[in-house]
Amino acid sequence: MLGHNGRMVAWEYALLVRRREVSGQAWRLTYHWYGPDGSRRDVTDYADTAIAHLNRAGAEGWELVTAEEDVNNLQGSTEVHRYHLKRQIG
C-alpha cells in the first residue's frame, strides 16, 4: 500500500489478550500485551476494562484491526478475548 507521499506504508503489529478464568470460587481477569518486538508484558494493573486498555493503546498510535473471543469451556472455566492491533512505522 502506498501512502500520501507515494512511499510504501509499513506496519507493526501487537496483540492484547484479555483472559478470564476461574480461580477458586471467583473469576480472575488478566491482560497481557504482546509487542511487535516479541515481548510479553502483564498489563493487568493498568486498568480493569478492555476499553481502558484499548484507549491507552490508541493514544500510542495503535489501531484495532480485529477482535475475537474464544470461550474454551467444557465447564465454562476460561474466556479469552484477543485484540489485534497495528500502527504505522515511521
Short mmCIF file of C-alpha atoms in Angstrom, two decimals:
data_model
loop_
_atom_site.label_atom_id
_atom_site.label_comp_id
_atom_site.label_asym_id
_atom_site.label_seq_id
_atom_site.Cartn_x
_atom_site.Cartn_y
_atom_site.Cartn_z
CA MET A 1 0.00 0.00 0.00
CA LEU A 2 1.33 3.45 -0.87
CA GLY A 3 0.99 6.38 1.48
CA HIS A 4 0.24 10.02 0.65
CA ASN A 5 3.89 10.64 -0.18
CA GLY A 6 3.99 7.78 -2.71
CA ARG A 7 6.14 5.62 -0.44
CA MET A 8 5.29 2.14 0.74
CA VAL A 9 3.42 2.10 4.08
CA ALA A 10 4.86 -0.25 6.68
CA TRP A 11 3.04 -1.55 9.75
CA GLU A 12 3.91 -3.17 13.04
CA TYR A 13 1.51 -5.38 14.94
CA ALA A 14 0.70 -6.15 18.56
CA LEU A 15 -1.78 -8.24 20.49
CA LEU A 16 -3.74 -7.52 23.68
CA VAL A 17 -5.12 -10.63 25.36
CA ARG A 18 -7.86 -10.47 27.98
CA ARG A 19 -8.25 -13.72 29.91
CA ARG A 20 -10.96 -14.51 32.42
CA GLU A 21 -10.53 -17.75 34.35
CA VAL A 22 -12.00 -19.44 37.36
CA SER A 23 -9.66 -19.06 40.34
CA GLY A 24 -11.06 -20.94 43.32
CA GLN A 25 -14.61 -19.68 43.80
CA ALA A 26 -14.08 -16.41 41.92
CA TRP A 27 -13.20 -15.18 38.43
CA ARG A 28 -9.73 -13.76 37.78
CA LEU A 29 -9.22 -11.24 34.99
CA THR A 30 -5.79 -10.61 33.43
CA TYR A 31 -4.46 -8.58 30.48
CA HIS A 32 -1.23 -9.29 28.57
CA TRP A 33 0.41 -7.16 25.87
CA TYR A 34 2.42 -8.89 23.14
CA GLY A 35 4.57 -6.23 21.47
CA PRO A 36 5.92 -6.09 17.93
CA ASP A 37 9.40 -6.91 19.26
CA GLY A 38 8.19 -10.26 20.65
CA SER A 39 7.96 -9.03 24.23
CA ARG A 40 5.16 -10.12 26.59
CA ARG A 41 4.06 -7.89 29.48
CA ASP A 42 1.43 -8.36 32.13
CA VAL A 43 -0.52 -5.06 31.98
CA THR A 44 -3.34 -6.16 34.28
CA ASP A 45 -2.58 -3.47 36.86
CA TYR A 46 -3.06 -0.66 34.32
CA ALA A 47 -6.87 -0.96 34.19
CA ASP A 48 -9.73 -3.36 34.74
CA THR A 49 -11.57 -2.98 31.43
CA ALA A 50 -10.67 -3.83 27.85
CA ILE A 51 -11.85 -0.35 26.75
CA ALA A 52 -9.32 1.34 29.05
CA HIS A 53 -6.53 -0.85 27.65
CA LEU A 54 -7.61 -0.18 24.04
CA ASN A 55 -7.83 3.58 24.68
CA ARG A 56 -4.30 3.52 26.09
CA ALA A 57 -3.06 1.66 23.01
CA GLY A 58 -4.95 4.11 20.77
CA ALA A 59 -3.22 7.03 22.47
CA GLU A 60 0.09 5.37 21.49
CA GLY A 61 -0.97 5.20 17.82
CA TRP A 62 -2.34 1.64 17.78
CA GLU A 63 -5.47 0.86 15.74
CA LEU A 64 -7.72 -2.11 16.45
CA VAL A 65 -7.75 -4.44 13.45
CA THR A 66 -9.73 -7.44 14.72
CA ALA A 67 -11.15 -8.81 17.94
CA GLU A 68 -12.01 -12.41 18.64
CA GLU A 69 -13.45 -14.33 21.55
CA ASP A 70 -12.61 -17.89 22.50
CA VAL A 71 -14.79 -19.43 25.14
CA ASN A 72 -12.81 -22.55 25.95
CA ASN A 73 -15.20 -24.29 28.22
CA LEU A 74 -16.22 -27.75 28.95
CA GLN A 75 -17.08 -26.34 32.37
CA GLY A 76 -17.18 -22.65 31.38
CA SER A 77 -13.83 -22.10 33.10
CA THR A 78 -11.93 -19.90 30.62
CA GLU A 79 -12.76 -16.97 28.38
CA VAL A 80 -10.15 -15.33 26.16
CA HIS A 81 -10.53 -12.16 24.09
CA ARG A 82 -7.79 -11.27 21.61
CA TYR A 83 -7.42 -7.74 20.26
CA HIS A 84 -5.12 -7.49 17.23
CA LEU A 85 -3.69 -4.00 16.69
CA LYS A 86 -1.48 -2.26 14.16
CA ARG A 87 0.29 1.07 13.81
CA GLN A 88 2.24 2.67 11.03
CA ILE A 89 6.00 2.56 11.22
CA GLY A 90 7.86 5.78 10.56
#
